CSV table of C-alpha atoms in Angstrom, one decimal:
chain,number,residue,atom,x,y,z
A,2,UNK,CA,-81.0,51.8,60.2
A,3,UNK,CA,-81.1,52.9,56.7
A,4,UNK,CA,-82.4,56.5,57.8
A,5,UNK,CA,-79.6,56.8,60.5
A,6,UNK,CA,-76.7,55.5,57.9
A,7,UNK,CA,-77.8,57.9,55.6
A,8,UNK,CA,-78.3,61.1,58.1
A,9,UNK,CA,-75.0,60.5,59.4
A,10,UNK,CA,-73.0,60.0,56.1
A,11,UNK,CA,-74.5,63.3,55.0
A,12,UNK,CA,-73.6,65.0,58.0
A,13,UNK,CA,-69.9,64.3,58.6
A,14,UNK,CA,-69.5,64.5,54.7
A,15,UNK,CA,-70.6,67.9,54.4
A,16,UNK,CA,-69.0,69.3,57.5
A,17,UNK,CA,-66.1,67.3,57.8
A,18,UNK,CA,-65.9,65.7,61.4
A,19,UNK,CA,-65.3,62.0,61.9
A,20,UNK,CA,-66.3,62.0,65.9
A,21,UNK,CA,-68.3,63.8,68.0
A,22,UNK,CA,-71.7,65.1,68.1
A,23,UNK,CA,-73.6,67.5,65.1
A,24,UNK,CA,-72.8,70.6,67.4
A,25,UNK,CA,-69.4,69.6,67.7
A,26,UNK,CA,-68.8,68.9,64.1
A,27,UNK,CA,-70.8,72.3,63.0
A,28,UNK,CA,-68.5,74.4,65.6
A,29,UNK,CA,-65.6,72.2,63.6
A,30,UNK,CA,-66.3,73.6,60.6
A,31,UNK,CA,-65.4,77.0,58.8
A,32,UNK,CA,-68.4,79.2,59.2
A,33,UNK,CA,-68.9,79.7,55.6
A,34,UNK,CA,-69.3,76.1,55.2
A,35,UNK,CA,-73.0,76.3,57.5
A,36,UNK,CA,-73.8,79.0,54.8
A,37,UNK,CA,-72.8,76.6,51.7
A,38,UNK,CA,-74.7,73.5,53.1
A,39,UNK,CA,-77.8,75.6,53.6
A,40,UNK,CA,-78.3,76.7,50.6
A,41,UNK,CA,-77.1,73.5,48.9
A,42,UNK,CA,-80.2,71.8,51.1
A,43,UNK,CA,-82.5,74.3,49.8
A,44,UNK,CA,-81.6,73.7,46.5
A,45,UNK,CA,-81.8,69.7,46.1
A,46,UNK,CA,-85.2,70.1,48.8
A,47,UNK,CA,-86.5,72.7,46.3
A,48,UNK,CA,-85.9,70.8,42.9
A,49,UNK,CA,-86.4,67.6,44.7
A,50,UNK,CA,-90.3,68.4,46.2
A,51,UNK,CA,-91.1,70.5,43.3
A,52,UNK,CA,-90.2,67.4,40.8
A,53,UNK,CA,-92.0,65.0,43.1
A,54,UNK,CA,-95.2,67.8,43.7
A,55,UNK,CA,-95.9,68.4,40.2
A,56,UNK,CA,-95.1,65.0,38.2
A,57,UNK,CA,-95.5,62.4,41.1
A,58,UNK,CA,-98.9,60.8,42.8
A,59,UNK,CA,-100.8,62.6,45.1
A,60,UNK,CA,-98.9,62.3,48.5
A,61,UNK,CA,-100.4,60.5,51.1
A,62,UNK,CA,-99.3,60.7,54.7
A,63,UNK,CA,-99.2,58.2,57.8
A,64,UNK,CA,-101.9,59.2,59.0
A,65,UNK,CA,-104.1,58.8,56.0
A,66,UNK,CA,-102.4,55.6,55.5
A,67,UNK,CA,-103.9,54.8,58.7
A,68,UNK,CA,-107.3,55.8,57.1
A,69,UNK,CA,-106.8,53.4,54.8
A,70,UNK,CA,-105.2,55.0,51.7
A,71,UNK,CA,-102.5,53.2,50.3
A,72,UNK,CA,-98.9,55.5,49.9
A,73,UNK,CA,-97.3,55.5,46.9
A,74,UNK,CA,-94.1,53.6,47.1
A,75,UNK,CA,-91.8,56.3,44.4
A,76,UNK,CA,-93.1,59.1,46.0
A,77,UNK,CA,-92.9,58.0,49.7
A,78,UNK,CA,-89.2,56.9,49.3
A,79,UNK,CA,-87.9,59.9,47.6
A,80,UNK,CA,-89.7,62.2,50.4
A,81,UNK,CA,-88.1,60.4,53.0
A,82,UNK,CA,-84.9,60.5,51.1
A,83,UNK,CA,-85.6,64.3,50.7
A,84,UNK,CA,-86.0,65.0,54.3
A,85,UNK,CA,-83.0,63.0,55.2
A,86,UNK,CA,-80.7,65.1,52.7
A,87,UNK,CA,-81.9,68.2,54.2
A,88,UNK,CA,-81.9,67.5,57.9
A,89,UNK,CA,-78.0,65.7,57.1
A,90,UNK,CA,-77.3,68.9,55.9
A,91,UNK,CA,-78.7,71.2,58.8
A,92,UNK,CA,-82.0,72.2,58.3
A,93,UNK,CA,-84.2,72.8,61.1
A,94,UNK,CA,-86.6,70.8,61.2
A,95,UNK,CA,-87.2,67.2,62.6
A,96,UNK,CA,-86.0,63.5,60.9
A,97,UNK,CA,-88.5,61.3,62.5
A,98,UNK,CA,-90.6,61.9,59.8
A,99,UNK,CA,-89.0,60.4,57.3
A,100,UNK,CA,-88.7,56.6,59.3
A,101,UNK,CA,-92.4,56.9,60.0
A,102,UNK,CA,-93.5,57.3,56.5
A,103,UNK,CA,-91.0,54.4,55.6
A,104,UNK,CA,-92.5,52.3,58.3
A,105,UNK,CA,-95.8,52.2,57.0
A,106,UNK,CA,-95.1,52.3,53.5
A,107,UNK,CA,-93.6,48.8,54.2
A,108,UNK,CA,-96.1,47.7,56.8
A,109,UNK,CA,-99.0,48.3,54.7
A,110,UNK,CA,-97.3,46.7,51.4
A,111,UNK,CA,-96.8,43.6,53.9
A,112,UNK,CA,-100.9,44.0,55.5
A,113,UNK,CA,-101.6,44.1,51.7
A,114,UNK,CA,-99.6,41.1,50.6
A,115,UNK,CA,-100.3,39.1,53.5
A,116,UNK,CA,-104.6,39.5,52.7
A,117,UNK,CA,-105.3,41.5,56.1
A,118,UNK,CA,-108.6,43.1,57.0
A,119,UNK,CA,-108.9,46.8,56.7
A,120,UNK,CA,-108.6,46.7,60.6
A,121,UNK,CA,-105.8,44.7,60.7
A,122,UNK,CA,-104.2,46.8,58.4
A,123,UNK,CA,-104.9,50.0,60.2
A,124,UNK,CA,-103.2,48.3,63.4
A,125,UNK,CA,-99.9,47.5,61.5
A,126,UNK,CA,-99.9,50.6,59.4
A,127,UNK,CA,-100.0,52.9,63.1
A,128,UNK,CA,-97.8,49.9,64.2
A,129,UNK,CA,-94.9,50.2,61.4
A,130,UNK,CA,-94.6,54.5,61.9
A,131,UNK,CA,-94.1,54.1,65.3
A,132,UNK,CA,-91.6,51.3,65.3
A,133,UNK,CA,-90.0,53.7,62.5
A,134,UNK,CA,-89.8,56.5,65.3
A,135,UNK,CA,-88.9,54.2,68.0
A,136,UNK,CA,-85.8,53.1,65.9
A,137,UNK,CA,-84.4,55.8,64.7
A,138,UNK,CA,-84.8,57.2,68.4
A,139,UNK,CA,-84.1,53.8,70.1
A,140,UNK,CA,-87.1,54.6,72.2
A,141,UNK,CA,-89.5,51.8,72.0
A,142,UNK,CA,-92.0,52.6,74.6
A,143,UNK,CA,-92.1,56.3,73.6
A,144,UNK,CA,-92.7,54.6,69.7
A,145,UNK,CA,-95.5,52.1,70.7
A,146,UNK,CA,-97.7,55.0,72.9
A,147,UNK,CA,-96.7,57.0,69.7
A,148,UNK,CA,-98.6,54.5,67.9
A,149,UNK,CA,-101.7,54.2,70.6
A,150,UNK,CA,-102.1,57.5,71.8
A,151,UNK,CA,-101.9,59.6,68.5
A,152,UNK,CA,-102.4,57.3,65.7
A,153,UNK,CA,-105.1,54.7,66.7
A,154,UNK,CA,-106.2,56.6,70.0
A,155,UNK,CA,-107.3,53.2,71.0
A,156,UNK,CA,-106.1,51.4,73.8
A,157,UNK,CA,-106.9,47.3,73.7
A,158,UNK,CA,-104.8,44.0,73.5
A,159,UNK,CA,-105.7,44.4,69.6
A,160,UNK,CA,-103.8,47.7,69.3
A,161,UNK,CA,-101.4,47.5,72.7
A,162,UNK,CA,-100.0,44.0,72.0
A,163,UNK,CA,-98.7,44.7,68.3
A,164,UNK,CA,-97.2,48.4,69.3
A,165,UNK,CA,-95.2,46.9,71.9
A,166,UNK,CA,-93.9,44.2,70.0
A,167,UNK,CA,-93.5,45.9,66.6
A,168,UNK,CA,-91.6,48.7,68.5
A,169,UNK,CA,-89.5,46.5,70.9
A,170,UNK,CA,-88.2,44.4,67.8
A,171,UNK,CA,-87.6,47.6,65.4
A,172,UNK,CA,-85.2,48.9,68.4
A,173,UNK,CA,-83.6,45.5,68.5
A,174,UNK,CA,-82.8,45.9,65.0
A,175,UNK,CA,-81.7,49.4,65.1
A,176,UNK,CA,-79.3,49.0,67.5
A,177,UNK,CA,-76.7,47.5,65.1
A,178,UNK,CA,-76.7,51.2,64.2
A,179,UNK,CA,-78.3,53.6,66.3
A,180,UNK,CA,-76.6,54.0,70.1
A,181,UNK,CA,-78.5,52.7,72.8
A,182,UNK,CA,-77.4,55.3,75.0
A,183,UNK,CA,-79.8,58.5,75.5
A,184,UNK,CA,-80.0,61.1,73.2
A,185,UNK,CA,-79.6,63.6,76.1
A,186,UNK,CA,-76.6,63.5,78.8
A,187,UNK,CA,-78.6,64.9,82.4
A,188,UNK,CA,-78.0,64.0,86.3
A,189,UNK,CA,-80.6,62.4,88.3
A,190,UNK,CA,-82.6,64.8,90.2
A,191,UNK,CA,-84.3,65.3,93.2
A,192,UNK,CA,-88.2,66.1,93.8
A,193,UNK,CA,-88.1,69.1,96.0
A,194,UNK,CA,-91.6,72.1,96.6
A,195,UNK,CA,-89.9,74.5,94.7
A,196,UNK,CA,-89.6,71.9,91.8
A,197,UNK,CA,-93.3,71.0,92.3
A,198,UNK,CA,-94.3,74.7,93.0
A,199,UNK,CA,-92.3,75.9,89.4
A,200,UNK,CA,-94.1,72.8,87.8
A,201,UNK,CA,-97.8,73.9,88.8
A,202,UNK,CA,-97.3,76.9,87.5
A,203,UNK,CA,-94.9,76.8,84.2
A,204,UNK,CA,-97.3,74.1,82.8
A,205,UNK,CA,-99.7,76.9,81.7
A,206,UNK,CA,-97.2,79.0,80.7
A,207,UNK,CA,-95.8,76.0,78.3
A,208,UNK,CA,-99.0,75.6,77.1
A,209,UNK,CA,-99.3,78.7,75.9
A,210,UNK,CA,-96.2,79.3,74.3
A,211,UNK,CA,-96.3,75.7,72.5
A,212,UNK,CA,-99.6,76.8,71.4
A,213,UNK,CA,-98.8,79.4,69.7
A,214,UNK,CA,-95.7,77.9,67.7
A,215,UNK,CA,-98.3,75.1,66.6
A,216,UNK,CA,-100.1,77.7,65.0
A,217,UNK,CA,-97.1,79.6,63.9
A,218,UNK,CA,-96.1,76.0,62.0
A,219,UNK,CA,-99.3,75.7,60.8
A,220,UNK,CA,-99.9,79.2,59.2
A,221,UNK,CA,-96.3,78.5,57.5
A,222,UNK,CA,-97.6,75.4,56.2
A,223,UNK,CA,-100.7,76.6,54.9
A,224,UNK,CA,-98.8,79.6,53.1
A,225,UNK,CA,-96.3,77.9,51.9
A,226,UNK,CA,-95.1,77.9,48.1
A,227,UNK,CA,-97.3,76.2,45.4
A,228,UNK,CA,-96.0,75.0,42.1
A,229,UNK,CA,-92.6,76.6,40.8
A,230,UNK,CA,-92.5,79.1,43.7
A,231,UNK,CA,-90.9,77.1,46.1
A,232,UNK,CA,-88.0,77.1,43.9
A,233,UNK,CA,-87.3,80.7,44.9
A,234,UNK,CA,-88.4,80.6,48.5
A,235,UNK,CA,-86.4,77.6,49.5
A,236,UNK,CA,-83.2,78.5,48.8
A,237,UNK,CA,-83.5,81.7,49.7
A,238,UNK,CA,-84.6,80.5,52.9
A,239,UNK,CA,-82.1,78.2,53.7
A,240,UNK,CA,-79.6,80.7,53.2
A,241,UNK,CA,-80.9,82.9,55.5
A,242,UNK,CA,-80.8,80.4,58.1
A,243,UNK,CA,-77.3,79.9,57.1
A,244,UNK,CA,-76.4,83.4,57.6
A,245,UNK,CA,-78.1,83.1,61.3
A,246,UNK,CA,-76.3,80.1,62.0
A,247,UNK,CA,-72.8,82.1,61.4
A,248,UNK,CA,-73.1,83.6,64.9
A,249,UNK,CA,-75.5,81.0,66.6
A,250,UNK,CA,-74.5,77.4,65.0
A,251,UNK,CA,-76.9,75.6,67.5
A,252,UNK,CA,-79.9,76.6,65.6
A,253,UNK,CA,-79.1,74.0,63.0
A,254,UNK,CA,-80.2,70.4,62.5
A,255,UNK,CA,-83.2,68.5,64.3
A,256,UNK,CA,-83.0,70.7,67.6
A,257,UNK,CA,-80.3,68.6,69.4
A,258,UNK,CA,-77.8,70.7,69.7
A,259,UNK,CA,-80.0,73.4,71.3
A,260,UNK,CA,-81.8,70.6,73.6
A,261,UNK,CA,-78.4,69.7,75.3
A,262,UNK,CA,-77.3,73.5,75.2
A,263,UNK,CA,-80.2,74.0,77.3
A,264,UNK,CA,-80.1,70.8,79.6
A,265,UNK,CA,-76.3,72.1,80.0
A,266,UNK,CA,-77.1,75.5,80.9
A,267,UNK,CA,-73.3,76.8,80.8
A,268,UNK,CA,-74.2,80.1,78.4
A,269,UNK,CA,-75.6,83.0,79.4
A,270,UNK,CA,-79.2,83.9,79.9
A,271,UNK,CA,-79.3,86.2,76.8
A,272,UNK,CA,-77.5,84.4,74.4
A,273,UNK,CA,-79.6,80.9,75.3
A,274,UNK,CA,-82.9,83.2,74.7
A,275,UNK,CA,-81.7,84.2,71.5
A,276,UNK,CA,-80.8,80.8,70.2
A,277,UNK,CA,-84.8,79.8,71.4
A,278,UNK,CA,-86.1,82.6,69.3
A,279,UNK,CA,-83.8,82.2,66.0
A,280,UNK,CA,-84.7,78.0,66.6
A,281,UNK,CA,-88.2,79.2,66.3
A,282,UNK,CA,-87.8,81.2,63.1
A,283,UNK,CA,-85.5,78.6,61.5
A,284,UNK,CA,-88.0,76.1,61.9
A,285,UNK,CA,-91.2,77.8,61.0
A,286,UNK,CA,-89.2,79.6,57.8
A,287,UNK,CA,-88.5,75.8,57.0
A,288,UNK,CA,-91.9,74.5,56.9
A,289,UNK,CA,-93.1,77.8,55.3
A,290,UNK,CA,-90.6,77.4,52.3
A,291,UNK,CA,-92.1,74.3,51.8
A,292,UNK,CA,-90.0,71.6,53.2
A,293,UNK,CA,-91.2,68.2,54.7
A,294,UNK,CA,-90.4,66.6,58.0
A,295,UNK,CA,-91.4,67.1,61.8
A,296,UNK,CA,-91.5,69.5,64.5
A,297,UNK,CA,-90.8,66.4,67.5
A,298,UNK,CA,-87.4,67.0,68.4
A,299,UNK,CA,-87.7,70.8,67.5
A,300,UNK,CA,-90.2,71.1,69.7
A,301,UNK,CA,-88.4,69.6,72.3
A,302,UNK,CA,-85.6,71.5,72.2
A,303,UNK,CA,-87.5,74.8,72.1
A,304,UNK,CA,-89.5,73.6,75.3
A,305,UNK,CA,-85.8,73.0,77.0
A,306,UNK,CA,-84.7,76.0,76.3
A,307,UNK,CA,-87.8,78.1,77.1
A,308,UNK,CA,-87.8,75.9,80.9
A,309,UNK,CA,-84.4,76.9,81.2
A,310,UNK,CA,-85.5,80.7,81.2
A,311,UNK,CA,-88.4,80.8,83.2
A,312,UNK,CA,-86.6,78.2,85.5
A,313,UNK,CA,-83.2,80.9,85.8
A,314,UNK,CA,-85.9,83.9,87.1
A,315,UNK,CA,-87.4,81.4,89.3
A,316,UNK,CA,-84.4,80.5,90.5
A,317,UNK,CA,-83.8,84.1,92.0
A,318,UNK,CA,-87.1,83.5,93.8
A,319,UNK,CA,-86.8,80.6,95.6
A,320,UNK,CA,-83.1,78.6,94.9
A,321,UNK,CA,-82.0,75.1,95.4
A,322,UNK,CA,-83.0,73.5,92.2
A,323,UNK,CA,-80.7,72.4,89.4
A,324,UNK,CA,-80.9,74.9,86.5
A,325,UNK,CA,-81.1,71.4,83.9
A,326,UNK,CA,-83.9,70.1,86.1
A,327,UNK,CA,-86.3,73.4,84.6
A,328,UNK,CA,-85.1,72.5,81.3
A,329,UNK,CA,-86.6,69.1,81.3
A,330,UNK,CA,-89.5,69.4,82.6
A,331,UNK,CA,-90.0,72.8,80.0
A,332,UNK,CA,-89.7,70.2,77.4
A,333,UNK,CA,-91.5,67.5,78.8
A,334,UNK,CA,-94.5,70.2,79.1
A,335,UNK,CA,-93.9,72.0,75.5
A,336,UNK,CA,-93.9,69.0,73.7
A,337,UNK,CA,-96.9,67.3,75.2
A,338,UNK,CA,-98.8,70.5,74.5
A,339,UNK,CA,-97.1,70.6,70.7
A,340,UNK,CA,-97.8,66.9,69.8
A,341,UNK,CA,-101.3,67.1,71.9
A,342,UNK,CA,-100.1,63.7,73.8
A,343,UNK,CA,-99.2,64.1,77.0
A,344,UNK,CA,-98.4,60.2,77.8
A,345,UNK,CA,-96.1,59.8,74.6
A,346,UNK,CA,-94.5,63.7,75.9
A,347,UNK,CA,-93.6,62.2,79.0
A,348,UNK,CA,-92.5,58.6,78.0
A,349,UNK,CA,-90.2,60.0,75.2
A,350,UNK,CA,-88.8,62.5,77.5
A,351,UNK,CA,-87.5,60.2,80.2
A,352,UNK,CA,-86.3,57.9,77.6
A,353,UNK,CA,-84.7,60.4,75.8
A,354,UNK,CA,-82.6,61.6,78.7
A,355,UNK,CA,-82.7,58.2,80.8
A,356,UNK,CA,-84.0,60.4,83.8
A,357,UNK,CA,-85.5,58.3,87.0
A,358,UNK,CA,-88.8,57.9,88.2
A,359,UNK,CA,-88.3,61.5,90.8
A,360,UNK,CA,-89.0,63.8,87.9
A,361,UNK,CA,-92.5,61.9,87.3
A,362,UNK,CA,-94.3,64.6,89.5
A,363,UNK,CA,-93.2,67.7,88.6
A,364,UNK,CA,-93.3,66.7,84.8
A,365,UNK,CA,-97.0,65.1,85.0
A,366,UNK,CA,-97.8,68.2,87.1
A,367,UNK,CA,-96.6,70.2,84.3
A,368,UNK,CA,-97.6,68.6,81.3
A,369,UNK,CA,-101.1,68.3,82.7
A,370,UNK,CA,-101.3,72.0,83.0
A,371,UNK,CA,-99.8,72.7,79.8
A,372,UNK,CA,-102.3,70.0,78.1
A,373,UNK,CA,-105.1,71.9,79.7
A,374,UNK,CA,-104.4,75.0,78.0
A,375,UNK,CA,-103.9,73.5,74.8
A,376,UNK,CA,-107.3,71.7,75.9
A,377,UNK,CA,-109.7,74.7,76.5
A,378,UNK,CA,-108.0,77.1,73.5
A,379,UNK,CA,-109.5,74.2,71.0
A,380,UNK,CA,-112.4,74.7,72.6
A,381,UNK,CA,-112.9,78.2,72.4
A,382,UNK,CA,-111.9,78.2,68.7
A,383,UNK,CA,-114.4,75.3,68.1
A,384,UNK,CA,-117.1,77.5,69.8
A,385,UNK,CA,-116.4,80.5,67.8
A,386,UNK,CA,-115.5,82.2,71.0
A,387,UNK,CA,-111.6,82.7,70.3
């Protein structure tokens, strides 16, 4: 509740809007003003994670809370608060970060207090993150096989039973501030062979592509500024991004606003395949300058897009299915790849964009083939062979 508040104070404060969505309030706006809030973001994320790099505790993240190190509570907070600020503000990159981090800070101080094993604790660390994303999201299935799937990777009544419920009652809660509608508007489709056809054979394809934008976040992250150098490359960052977002607004903020340009499909061709590549740049330059947060909805949204194009060639191949249709299942497929989760891919996905049980198929058939990809690449890396 806290995180969404905040997000959303920060956003129609620095653009202006009172109703509406992110891309409605950013197409609201003066241009110049994407430029000013950029740069402002890189300035307080610059100051703020330099401060908090070189004079706070050592940084520990969910999943090594989940290991069993204990995250400090100053430093935690004001990371979270950091990512918030800049996300508010429109950079790309993802929020559900922040809530995670928050929700196992809190769970473990409560495992802690309460005189829990080291197994117990584990449980309700995992447990507390992915109520965090399941919350913020209002997507409490997609937050509790968050919580199995990726951080315990263990499926019993030990692990199962507390994810459900921890989830469940953390969307409960939420919902006092956080819509329970979708984050995605989309039609119901229908299962037709081209559908199934398109889905056997753009899962690869997804796979590869998400593949190499992991590994495109990951060399940013692994270059990215040490010490008093990110005060320099953030905001110069950021202000480039701002200057791309003067002709293409979309590529600002979480990914959203290019997820539901996509599921729309009502620009052209060119213009939606530029937004996916400058999305791409915006977020790795983000993570490269040195900025915290996710790649989740990001992801997403690049996977929507990059469905939508391969889905408008196939389209001249064999007609009949609804351009949104490719979009979601190229998301559905890109993220399963990104995260490495297939089952939390496809439960967020649907619940995301409250699509019925008819697009099961063709996104399972996808996201299987773009898993497999992912799959035998780590493989060959791991063998020396790649």
């Amino acid at each position: 509740m806290l995180v969404a508040i905040c997000l959303h104070l920060i956003q129609h404060f620095a653009y202006g809007y009172t109703e509406g969505t992110f891309l409605d309030g950013l197409l609201q706006a003066p241009p110049v003003t994407r430029l000013v809030a950029l740069t402002l973001a890189g300035v307080i994320g610059a100051v703020g994670w330099w401060a908090l790099r070189r004079w706070g505790a050592p940084f520990v993240s969910v999943e090594q809370s989940v290991g069993g190190r204990r995250m400090p509570p100053f430093v935690t907070v004001i990371n979270a608060g950091l990512q918030v600020m800049i996300v508010g503000l429109g950079a790309s990159i993802g929020r559900e970060v922040a809530p995670r981090e928050l929700g196992a800070l809190v769970s473990g101080w409560l495992s802690e207090k309460a005189g829990l094993t080291a197994r117990e604790r584990r449980i309700l660390v995992a447990c507390g993150a992915g109520a965090g994303l399941a919350a913020v999201y209002s997507v409490p299935l997609g937050g509790a096989i968050f919580t199995v799937e990726i951080l315990l990777a263990e499926v019993s009544f030990a692990t199962v039973l507390p994810a459900l419920a921890t989830s469940a009652t953390a969307t409960l809660v939420g919902h006092l501030v956080v819509p329970a509608t979708p984050l995605y508007s989309l039609p119901q489709f229908t299962l037709s062979p081209s559908m199934v056809v398109w889905s056997i054979i753009v899962g690869p394809i997804m796979g590869f592509a998400a593949i190499g934008f992991v590994r495109l976040a990951q060399f940013a992250q692994a270059h990215r500024p040490a010490s008093w150098g990110i005060l320099i490359v953030m905001p110069l960052t950021f202000a480039a991004v701002g200057v791309l977002s003067l002709a293409f607004p979309a590529i600002l903020g979480n990914g959203r606003a290019l997820g539901q340009i996509a599921f729309d499909v009502a620009i052209p061709v060119g213009l939606l395949a530029a937004l996916l590549v400058f999305k791409v740049v915006a977020t790795v330059g983000t993570i490269g300058s040195g900025a915290a947060g996710g790649t989740l909805t990001p992801s997403l949204a690049i996977g929507a897009a990059a469905g939508a194009l391969a889905g408008a060639a196939w389209s001249a191949l064999w007609p009949g299915v609804p351009p949104a249709a490719f979009a979601l299942i190229g998301a559905a497929a890109f993220l399963a790849s990104s995260m490495r989760a297939p089952l939390t891919a496809l439960v967020l996905v649907i619940e995301f964009t409250n699509e019925g049980p008819s697009m099961l198929v063709p996104m399972m058939l996808a996201i299987a083939g773009s898993v497999m990809v992912g799959y035998v690449l780590g493989r060959r890396r791991l063998t020396g062979v790649d």
